[in-house]
mmCIF file of C-alpha atoms in Angstrom:
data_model
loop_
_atom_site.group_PDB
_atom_site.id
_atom_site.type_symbol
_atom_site.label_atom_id
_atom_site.label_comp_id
_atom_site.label_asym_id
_atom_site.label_seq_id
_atom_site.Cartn_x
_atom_site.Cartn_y
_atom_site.Cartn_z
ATOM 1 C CA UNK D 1 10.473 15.918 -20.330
ATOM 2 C CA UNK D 2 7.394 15.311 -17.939
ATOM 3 C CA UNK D 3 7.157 18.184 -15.654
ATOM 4 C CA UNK D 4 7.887 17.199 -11.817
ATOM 5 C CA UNK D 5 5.291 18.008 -9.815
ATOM 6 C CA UNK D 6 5.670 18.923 -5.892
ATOM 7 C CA UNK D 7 4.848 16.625 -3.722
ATOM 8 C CA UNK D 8 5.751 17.336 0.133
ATOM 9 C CA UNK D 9 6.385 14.259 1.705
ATOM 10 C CA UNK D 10 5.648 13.998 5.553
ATOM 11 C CA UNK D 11 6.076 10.015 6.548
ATOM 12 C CA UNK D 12 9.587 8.436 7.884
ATOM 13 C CA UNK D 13 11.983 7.387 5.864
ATOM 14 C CA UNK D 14 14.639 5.970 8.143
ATOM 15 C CA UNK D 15 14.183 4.666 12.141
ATOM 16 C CA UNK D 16 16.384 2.684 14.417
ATOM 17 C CA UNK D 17 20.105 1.618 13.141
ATOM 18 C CA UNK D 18 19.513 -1.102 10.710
ATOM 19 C CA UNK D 19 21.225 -4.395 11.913
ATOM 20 C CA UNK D 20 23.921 -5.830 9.786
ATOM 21 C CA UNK D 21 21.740 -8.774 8.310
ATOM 22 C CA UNK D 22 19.382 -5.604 7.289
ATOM 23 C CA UNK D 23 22.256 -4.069 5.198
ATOM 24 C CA UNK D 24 23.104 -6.834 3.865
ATOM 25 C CA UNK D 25 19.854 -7.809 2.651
ATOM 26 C CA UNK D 26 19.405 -3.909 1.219
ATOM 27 C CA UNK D 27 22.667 -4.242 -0.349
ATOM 28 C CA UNK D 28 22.233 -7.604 -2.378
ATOM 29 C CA UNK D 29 18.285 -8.412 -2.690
ATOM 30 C CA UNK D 30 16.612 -4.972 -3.162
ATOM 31 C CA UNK D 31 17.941 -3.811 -6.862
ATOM 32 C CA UNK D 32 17.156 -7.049 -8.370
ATOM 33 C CA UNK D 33 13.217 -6.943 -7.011
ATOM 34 C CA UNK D 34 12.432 -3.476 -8.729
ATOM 35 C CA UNK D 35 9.661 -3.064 -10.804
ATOM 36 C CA UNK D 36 11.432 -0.787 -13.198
ATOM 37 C CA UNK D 37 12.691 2.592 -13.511
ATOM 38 C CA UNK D 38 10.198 4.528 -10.983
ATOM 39 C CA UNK D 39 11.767 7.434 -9.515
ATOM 40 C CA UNK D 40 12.000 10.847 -11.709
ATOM 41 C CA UNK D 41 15.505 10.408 -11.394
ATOM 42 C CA UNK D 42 15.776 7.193 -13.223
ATOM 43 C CA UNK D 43 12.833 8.021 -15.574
ATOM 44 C CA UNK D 44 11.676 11.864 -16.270
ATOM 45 C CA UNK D 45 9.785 10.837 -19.167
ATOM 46 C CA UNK D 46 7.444 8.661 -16.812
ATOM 47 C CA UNK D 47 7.714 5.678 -19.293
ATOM 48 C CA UNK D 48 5.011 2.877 -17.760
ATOM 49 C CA UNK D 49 6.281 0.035 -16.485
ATOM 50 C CA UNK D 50 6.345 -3.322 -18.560
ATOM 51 C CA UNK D 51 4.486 -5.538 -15.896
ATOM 52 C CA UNK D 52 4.647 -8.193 -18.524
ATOM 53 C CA UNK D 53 8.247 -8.313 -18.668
ATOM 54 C CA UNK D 54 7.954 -8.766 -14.455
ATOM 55 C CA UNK D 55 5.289 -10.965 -14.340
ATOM 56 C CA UNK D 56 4.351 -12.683 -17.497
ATOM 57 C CA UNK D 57 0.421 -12.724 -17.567
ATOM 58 C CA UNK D 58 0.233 -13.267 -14.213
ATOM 59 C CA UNK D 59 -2.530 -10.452 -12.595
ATOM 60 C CA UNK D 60 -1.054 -8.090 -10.594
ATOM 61 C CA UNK D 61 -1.871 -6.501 -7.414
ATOM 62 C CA UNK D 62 -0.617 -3.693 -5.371
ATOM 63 C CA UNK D 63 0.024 -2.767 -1.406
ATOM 64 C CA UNK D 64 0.365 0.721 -0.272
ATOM 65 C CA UNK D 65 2.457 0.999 2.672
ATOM 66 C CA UNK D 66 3.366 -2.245 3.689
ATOM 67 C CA UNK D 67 5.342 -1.613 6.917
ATOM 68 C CA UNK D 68 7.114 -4.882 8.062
ATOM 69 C CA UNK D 69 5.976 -6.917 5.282
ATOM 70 C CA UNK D 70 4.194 -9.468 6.779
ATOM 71 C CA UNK D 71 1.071 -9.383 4.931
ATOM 72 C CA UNK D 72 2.813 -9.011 1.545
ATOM 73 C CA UNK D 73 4.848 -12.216 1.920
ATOM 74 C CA UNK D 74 1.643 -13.647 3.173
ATOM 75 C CA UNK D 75 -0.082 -12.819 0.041
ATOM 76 C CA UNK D 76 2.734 -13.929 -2.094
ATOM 77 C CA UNK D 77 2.840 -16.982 -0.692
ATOM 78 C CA UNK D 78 -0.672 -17.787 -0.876
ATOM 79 C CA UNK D 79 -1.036 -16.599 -4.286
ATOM 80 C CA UNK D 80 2.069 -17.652 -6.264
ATOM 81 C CA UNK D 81 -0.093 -17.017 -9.646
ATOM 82 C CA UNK D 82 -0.399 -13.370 -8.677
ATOM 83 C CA UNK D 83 2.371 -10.683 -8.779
ATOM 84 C CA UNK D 84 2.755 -8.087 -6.549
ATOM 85 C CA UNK D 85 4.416 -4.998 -6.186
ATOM 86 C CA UNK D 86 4.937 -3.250 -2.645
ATOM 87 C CA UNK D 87 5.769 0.485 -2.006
ATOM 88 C CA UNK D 88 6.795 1.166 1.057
ATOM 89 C CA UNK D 89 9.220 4.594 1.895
ATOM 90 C CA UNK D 90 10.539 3.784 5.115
ATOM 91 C CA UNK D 91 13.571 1.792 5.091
ATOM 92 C CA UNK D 92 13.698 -0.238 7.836
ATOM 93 C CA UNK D 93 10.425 -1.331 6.691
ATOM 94 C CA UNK D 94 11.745 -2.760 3.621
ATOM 95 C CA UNK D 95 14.563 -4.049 5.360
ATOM 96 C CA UNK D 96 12.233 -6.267 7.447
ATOM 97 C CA UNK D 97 10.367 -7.131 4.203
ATOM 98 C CA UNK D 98 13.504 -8.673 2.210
ATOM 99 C CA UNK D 99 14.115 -10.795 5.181
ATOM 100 C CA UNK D 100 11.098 -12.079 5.153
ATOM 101 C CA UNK D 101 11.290 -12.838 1.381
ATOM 102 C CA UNK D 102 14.749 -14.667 2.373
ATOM 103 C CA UNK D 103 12.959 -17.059 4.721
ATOM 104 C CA UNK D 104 9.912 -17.534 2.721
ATOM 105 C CA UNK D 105 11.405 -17.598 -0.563
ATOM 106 C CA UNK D 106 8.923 -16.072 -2.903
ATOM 107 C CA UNK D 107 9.383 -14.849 -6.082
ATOM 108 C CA UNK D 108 6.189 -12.781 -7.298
ATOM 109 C CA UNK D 109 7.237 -9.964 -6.235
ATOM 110 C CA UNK D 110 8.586 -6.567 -7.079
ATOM 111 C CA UNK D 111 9.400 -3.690 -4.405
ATOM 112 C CA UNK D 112 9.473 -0.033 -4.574
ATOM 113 C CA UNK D 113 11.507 2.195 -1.697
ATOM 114 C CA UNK D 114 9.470 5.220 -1.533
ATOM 115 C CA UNK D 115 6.069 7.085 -2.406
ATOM 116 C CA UNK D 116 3.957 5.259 -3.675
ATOM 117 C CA UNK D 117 2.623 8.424 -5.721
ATOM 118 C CA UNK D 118 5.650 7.880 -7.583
ATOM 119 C CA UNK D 119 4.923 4.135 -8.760
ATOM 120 C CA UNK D 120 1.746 4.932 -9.629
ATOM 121 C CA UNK D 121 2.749 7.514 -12.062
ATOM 122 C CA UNK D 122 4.097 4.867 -14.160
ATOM 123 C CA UNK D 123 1.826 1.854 -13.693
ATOM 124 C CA UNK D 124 -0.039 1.555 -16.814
ATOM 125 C CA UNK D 125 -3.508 2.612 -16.705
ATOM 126 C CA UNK D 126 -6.233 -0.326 -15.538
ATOM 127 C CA UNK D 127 -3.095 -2.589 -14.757
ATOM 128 C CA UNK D 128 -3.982 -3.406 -11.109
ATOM 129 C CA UNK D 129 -6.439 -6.041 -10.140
ATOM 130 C CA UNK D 130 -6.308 -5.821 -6.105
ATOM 131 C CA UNK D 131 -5.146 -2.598 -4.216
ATOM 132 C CA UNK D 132 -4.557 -3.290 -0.081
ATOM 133 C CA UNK D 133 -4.213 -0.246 1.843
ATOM 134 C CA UNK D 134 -3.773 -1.710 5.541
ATOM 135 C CA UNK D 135 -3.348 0.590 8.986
ATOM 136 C CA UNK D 136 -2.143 3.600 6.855
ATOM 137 C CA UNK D 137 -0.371 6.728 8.868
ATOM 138 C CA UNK D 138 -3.606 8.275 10.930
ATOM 139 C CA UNK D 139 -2.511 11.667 10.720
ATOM 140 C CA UNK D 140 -4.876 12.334 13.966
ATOM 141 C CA UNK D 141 -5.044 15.929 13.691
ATOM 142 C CA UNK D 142 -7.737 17.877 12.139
ATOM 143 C CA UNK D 143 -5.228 20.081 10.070
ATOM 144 C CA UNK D 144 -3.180 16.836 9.526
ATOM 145 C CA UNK D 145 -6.267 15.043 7.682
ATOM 146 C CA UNK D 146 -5.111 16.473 3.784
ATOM 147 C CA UNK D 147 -1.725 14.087 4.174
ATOM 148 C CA UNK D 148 -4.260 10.901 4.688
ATOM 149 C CA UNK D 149 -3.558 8.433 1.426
ATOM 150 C CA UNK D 150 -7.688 8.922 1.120
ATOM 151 C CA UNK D 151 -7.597 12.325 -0.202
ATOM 152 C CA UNK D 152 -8.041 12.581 -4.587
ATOM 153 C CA UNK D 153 -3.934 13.121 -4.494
ATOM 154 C CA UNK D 154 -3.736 9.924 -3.840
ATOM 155 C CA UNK D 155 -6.837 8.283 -4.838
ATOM 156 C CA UNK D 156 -7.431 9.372 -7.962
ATOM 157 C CA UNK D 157 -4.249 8.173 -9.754
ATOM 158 C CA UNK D 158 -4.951 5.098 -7.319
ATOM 159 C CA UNK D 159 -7.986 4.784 -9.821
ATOM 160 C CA UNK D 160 -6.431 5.298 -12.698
ATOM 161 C CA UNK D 161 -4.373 2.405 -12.414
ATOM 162 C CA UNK D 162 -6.785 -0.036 -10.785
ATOM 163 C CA UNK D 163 -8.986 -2.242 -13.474
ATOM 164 C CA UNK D 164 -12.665 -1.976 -13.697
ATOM 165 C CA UNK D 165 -13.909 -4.591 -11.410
ATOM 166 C CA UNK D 166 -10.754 -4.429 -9.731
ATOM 167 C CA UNK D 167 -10.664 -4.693 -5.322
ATOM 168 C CA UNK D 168 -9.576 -2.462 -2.792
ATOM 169 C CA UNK D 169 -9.111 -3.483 0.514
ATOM 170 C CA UNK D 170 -8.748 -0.825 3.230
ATOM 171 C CA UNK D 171 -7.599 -2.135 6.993
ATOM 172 C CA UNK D 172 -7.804 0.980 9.862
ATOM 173 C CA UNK D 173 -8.363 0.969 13.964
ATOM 174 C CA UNK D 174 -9.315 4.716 13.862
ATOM 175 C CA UNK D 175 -13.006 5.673 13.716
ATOM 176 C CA UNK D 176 -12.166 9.291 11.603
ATOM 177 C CA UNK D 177 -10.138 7.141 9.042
ATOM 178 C CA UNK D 178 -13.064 5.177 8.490
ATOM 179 C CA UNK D 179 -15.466 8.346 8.322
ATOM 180 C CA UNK D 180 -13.212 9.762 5.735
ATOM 181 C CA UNK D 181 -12.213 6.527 3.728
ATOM 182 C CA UNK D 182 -15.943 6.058 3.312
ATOM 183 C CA UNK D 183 -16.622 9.969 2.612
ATOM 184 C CA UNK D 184 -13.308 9.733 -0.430
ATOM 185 C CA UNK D 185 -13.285 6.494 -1.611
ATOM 186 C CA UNK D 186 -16.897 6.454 -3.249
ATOM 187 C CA UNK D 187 -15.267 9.967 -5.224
ATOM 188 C CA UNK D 188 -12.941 8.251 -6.579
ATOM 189 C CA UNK D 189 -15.195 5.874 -8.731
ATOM 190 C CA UNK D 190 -15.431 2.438 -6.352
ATOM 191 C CA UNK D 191 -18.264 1.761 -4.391
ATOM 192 C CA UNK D 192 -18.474 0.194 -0.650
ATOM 193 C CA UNK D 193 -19.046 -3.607 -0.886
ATOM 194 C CA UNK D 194 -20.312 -3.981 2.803
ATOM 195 C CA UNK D 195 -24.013 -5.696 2.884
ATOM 196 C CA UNK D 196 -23.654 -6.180 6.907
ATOM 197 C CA UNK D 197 -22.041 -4.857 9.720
ATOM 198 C CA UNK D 198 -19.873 -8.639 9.614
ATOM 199 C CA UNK D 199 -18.419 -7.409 6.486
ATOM 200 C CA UNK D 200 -16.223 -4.088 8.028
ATOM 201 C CA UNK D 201 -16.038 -6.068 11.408
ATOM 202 C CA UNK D 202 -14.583 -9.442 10.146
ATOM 203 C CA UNK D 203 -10.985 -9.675 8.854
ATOM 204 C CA UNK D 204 -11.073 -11.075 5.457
ATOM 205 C CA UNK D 205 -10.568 -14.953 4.604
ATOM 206 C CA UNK D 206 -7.158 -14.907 3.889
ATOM 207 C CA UNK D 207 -6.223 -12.182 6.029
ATOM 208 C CA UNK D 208 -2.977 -12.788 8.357
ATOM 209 C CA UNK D 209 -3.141 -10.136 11.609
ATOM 210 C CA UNK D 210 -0.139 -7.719 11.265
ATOM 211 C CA UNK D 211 1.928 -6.089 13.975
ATOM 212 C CA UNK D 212 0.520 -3.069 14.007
ATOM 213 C CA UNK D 213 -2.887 -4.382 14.205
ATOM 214 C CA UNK D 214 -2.103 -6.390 17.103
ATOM 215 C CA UNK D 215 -0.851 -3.084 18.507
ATOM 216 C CA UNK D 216 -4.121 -1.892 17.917
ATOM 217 C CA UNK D 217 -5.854 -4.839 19.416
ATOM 218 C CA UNK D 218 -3.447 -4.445 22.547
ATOM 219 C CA UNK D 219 -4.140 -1.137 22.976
ATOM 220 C CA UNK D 220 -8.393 -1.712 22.749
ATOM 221 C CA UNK D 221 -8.497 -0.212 19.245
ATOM 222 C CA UNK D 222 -11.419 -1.903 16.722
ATOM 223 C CA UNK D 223 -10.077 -2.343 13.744
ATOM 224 C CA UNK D 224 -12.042 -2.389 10.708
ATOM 225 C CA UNK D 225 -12.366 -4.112 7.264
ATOM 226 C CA UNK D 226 -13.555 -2.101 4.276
ATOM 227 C CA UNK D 227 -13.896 -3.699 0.691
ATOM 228 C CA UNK D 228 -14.296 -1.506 -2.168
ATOM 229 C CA UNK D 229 -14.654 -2.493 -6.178
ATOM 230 C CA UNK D 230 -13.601 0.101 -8.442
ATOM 231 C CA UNK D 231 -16.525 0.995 -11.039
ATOM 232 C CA UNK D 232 -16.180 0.814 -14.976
#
């Protein structure tokens, strides 16, 4: 057996009461859209997970985090020959998301409940062709900074899994997220893509504005666009 390793875990899991309709949809839709056996519960052995099985051929792409679900079901939509997979611990969060892939339905993609550390312990190695890491916790505070998902726990298994070649996309409104995202990221084997400042300013083509960046926005926050490519 795979030794567990420790892994504090500082984000929310639960908010508000979840509505009905949200319990509903947790109860019926959310078992049949996992990618596999990912907690070390359900797999100590940290077997990888047969993406081919999920997705046929199909390439496969990955969000960190992806709070309502807005811009996953965006994504899926858009790209119906893609699959994704989205791992996202707080649960009214995911609630939010399986409505959303009610109304819209798509069917590319796979959800995870919880750290994403965990999934990417068993994602097969160079299995993930797009990475989107969009308005991640902030963790303001100085002493805060080592629970940021661009620190090497986080992106160096994050690299491990990505292809050669392979895009991340990083999303923030806070200046010191950028600082370190740009100080990390490059560490971690991918190299900044930016040519001009219109390429960290502009939101990218097929980008659909989320909820908490219009928070941002409303609150006279600049968000900003960073595109990485992870090196061979």
């Amino acid at each position: 057996m795979t030794e567990r390793p420790h892994r504090n875990f500082y984000g929310r899991i639960k908010g508000k009461t979840l509505k009905d309709s949200q319990k509903t949809y947790l109860a019926e839709d959310l078992a049949a859209l996992s990618p596999g056996d990912v907690s070390w519960e359900d797999n100590p052995e940290r077997v990888p997970l047969d993406l081919e099985a999920l997705f046929g051929d199909r390439p496969v792409w990955l969000e960190v985090g992806f709070g309502g679900g807005e811009h996953l079901v965006h994504q899926a939509a858009q790209n119906p020959g893609v699959g994704i997979i989205g791992a996202e611990p707080y649960i009214n969060g995911v609630a939010m998301l399986l409505g959303k892939i009610r109304r819209a339905s798509v069917d590319n993609l796979a959800v995870h409940p919880g750290d994403a550390r965990d999934l990417m312990d068993v994602l097969p190695p160079a299995s993930i062709t797009r990475t989107f890491l969009l308005y991640p916790d902030p963790w303001p505070k100085a002493r805060h900074h080592r629970r940021r998902f661009v620190t090497p726990e986080h992106l160096e298994p994050l690299a491990r899994v990505m292809k050669p070649g392979a895009v991340l996309r990083v999303a923030t409104d806070i200046p010191d997220y950028v600082r370190q995202t740009l100080e990390e990221v490059p560490k971690a084997r991918f190299e900044w893509l930016a040519e001009r400042p219109g390429d960290w300013r502009e939101s990218w083509d097929d980008w659909i504005s989320t909820r908490y960046e219009q928070k941002a926005l409303r609150e006279g926050r600049v968000p900003h666009y960073l595109t990485f490519r992870r090196l061979g």
